[in-house]
PDB file of C-alpha atoms in Angstrom:
ATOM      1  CA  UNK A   1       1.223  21.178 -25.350  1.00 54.00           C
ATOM      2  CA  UNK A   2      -1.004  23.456 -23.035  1.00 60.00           C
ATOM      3  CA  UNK A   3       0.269  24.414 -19.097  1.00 57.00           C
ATOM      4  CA  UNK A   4      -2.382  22.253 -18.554  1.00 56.00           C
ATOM      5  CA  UNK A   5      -1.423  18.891 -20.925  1.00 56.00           C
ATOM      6  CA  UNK A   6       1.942  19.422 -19.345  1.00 56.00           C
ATOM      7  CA  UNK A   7       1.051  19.519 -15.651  1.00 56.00           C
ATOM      8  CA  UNK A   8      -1.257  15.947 -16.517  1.00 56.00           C
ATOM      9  CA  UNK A   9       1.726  13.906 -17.935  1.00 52.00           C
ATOM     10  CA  UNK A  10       3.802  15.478 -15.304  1.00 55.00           C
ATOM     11  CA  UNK A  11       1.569  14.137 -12.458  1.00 56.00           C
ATOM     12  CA  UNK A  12       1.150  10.901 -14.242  1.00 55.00           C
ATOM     13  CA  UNK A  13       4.663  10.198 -14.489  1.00 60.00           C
ATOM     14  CA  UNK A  14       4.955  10.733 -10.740  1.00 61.00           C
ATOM     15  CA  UNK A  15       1.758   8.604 -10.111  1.00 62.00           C
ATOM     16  CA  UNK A  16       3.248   5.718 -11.747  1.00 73.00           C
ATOM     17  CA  UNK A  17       7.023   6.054  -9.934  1.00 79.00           C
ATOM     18  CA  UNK A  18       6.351   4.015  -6.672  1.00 74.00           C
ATOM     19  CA  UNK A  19       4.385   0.795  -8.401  1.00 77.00           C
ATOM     20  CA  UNK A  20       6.887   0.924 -11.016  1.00 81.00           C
ATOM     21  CA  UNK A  21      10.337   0.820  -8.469  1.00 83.00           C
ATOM     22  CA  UNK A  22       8.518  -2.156  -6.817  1.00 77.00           C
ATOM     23  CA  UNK A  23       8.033  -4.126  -9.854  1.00 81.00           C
ATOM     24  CA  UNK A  24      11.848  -3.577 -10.584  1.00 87.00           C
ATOM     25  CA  UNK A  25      13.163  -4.118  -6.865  1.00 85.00           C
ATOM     26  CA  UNK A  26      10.925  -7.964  -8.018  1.00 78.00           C
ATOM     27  CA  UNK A  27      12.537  -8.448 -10.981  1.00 85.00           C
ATOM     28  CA  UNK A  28      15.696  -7.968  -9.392  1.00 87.00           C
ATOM     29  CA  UNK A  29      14.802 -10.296  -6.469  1.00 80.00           C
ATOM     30  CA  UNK A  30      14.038 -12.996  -8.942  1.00 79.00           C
ATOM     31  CA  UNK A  31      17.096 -12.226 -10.865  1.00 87.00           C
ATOM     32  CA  UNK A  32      19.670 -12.780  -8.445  1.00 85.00           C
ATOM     33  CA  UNK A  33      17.354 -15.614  -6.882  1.00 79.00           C
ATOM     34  CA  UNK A  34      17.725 -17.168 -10.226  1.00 82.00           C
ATOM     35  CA  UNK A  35      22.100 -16.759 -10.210  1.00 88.00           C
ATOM     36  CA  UNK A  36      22.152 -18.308  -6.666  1.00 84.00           C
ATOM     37  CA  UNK A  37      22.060 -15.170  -4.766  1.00 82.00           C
ATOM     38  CA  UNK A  38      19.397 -15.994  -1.665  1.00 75.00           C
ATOM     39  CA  UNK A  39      17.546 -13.956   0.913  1.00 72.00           C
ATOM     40  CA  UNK A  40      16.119 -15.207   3.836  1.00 70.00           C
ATOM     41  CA  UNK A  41      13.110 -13.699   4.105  1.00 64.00           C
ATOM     42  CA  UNK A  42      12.220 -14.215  -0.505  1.00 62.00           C
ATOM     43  CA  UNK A  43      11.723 -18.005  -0.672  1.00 62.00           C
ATOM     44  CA  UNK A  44      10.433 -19.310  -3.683  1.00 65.00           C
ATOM     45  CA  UNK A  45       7.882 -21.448  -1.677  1.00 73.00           C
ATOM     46  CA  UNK A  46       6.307 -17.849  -1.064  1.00 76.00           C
ATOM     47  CA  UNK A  47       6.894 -16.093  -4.124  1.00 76.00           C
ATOM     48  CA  UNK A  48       3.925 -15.163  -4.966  1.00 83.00           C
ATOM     49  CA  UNK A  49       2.909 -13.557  -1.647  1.00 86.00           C
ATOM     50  CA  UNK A  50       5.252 -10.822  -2.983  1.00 81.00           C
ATOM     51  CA  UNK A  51       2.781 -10.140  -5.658  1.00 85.00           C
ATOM     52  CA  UNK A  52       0.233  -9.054  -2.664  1.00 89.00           C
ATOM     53  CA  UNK A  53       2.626  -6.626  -1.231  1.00 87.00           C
ATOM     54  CA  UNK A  54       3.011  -5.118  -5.119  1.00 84.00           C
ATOM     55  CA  UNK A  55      -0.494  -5.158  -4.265  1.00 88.00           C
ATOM     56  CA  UNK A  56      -0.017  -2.192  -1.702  1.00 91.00           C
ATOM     57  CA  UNK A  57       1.612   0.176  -3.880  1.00 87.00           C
ATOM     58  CA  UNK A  58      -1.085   1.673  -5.954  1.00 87.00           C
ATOM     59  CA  UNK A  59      -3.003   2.967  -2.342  1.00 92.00           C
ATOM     60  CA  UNK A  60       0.715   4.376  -1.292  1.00 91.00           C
ATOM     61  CA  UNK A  61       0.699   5.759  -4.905  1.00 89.00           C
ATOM     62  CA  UNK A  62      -2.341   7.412  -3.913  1.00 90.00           C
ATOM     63  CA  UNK A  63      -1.425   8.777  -0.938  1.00 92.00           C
ATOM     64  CA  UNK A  64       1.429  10.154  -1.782  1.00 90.00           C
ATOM     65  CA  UNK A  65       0.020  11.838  -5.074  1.00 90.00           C
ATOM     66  CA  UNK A  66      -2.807  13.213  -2.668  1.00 92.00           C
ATOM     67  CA  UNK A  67      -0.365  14.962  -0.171  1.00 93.00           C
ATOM     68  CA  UNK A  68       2.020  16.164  -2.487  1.00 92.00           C
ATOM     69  CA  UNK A  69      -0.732  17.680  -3.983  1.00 93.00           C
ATOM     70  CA  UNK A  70      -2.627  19.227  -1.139  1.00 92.00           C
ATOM     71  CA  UNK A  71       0.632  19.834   1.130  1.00 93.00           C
ATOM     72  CA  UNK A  72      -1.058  18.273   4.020  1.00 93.00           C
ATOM     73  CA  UNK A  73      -1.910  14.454   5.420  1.00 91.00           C
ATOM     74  CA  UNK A  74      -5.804  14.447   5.023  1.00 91.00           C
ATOM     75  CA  UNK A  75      -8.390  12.020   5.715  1.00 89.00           C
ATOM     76  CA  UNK A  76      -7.969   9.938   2.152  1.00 91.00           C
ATOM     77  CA  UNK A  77      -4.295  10.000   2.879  1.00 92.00           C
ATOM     78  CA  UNK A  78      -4.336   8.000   6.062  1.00 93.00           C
ATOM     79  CA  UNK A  79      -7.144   5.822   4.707  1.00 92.00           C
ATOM     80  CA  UNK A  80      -4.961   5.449   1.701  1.00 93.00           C
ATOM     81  CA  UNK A  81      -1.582   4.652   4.191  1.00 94.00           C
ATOM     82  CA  UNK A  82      -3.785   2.304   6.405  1.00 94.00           C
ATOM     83  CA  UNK A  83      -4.902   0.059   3.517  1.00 93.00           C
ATOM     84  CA  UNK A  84      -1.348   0.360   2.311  1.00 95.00           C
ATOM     85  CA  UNK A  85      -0.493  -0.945   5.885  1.00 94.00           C
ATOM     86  CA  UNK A  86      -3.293  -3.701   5.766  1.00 95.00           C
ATOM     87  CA  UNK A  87      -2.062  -5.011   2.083  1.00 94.00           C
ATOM     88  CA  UNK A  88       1.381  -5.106   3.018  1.00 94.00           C
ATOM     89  CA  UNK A  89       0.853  -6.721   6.984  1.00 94.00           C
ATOM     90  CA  UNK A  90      -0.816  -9.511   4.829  1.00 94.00           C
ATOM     91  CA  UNK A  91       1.913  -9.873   2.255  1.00 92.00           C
ATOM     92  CA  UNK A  92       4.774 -10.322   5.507  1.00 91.00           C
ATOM     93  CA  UNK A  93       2.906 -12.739   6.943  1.00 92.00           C
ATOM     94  CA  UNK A  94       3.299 -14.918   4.190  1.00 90.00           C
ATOM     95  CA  UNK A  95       7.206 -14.147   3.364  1.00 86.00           C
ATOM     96  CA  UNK A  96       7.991 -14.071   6.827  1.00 86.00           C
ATOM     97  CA  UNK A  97       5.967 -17.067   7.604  1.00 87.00           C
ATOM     98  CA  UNK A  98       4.342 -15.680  10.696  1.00 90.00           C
ATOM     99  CA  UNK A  99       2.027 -17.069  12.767  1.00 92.00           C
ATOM    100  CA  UNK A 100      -1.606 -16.150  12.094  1.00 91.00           C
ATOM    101  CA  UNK A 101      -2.522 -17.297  15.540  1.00 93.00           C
ATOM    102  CA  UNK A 102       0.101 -15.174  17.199  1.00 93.00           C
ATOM    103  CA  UNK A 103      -0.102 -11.892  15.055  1.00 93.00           C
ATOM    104  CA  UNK A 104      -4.106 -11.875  14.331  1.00 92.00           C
ATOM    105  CA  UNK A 105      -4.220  -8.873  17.051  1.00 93.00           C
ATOM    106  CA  UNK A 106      -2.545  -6.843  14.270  1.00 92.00           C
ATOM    107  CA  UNK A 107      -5.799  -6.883  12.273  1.00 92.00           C
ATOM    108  CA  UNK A 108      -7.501  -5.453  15.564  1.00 93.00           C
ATOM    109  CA  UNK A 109      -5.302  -2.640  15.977  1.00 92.00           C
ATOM    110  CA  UNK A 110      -5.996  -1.921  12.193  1.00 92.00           C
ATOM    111  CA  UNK A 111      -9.538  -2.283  12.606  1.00 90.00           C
ATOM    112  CA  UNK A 112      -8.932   0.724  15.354  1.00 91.00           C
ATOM    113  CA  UNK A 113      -7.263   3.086  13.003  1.00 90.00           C
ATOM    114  CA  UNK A 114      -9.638   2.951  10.872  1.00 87.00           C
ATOM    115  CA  UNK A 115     -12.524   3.838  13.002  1.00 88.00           C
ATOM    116  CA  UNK A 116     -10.401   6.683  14.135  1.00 89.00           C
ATOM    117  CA  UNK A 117     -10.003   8.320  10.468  1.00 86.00           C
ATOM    118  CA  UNK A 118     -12.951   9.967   9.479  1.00 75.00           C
ATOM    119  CA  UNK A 119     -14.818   9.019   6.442  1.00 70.00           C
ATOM    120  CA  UNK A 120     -14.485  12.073   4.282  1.00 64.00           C
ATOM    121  CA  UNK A 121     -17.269  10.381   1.778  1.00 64.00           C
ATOM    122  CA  UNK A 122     -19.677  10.261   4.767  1.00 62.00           C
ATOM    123  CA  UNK A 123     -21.478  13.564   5.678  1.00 56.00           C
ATOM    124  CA  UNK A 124     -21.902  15.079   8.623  1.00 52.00           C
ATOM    125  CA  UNK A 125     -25.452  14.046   9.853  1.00 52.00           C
ATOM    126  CA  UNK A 126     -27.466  16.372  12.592  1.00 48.00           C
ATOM    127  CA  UNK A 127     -29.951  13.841  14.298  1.00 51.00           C
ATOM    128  CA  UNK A 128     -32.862  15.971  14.166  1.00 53.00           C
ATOM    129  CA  UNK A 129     -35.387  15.029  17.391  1.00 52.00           C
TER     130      UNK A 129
END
């Protein structure tokens, strides 16, 4: 195997280390929900809104693959962190049971981030006049 073959399997492995601990930490939820052992906040009612905060672990996979590998938090990696954010706000206010009509500001604020983070996909454009 090449320096190069290596360094590939070696950053794959890492890439798949977050999503994989989350579907564990799951399995163990539903394991020791299954011999009687409850938590407040993982009801079965809303078991499967923990399947949209698994959801958020691929962007945070992302991220963290990006800035491990440049050093630095760049553009991608907050866009990465704020749909992270977004995926996982969604998923708590189903297992928490939260009140859309008290928390919807949340999705504001969000909305504001974003706009803040610069679009690294989008060029610079000089309005010519």
């Amino acid at each position: 195997m090449t320096g190069d073959e290596s360094e590939s399997v070696h950053r794959y492995h890492h890439y798949r280390v977050i999503p994989a601990l989350l579907v564990i930490a799951l399995g163990v939820f539903f394991l020791l929900g299954n011999l009687g052992i409850d938590f407040p906040f993982f009801t079965w009612t809303h078991w499967w809104a923990w399947f949209i905060l698994l959801g958020a672990a691929w962007p945070l996979s992302d991220a963290w693959a990006r800035y491990r590998r440049l050093g630095k938090v760049d553009s991608l990696v907050l866009r990465e962190l704020l749909t992270t954010a977004v995926i996982a706000m969604v998923a708590l206010m189903f297992i928490l049971q939260l009140s859309w009509q008290q928390w919807w500001p949340i999705f504001v604020i969000y909305g504001g981030l974003c706009m803040l983070v610069r679009d690294p996909r989008r060029r610079d454009r000089v309005r010519v006049r």
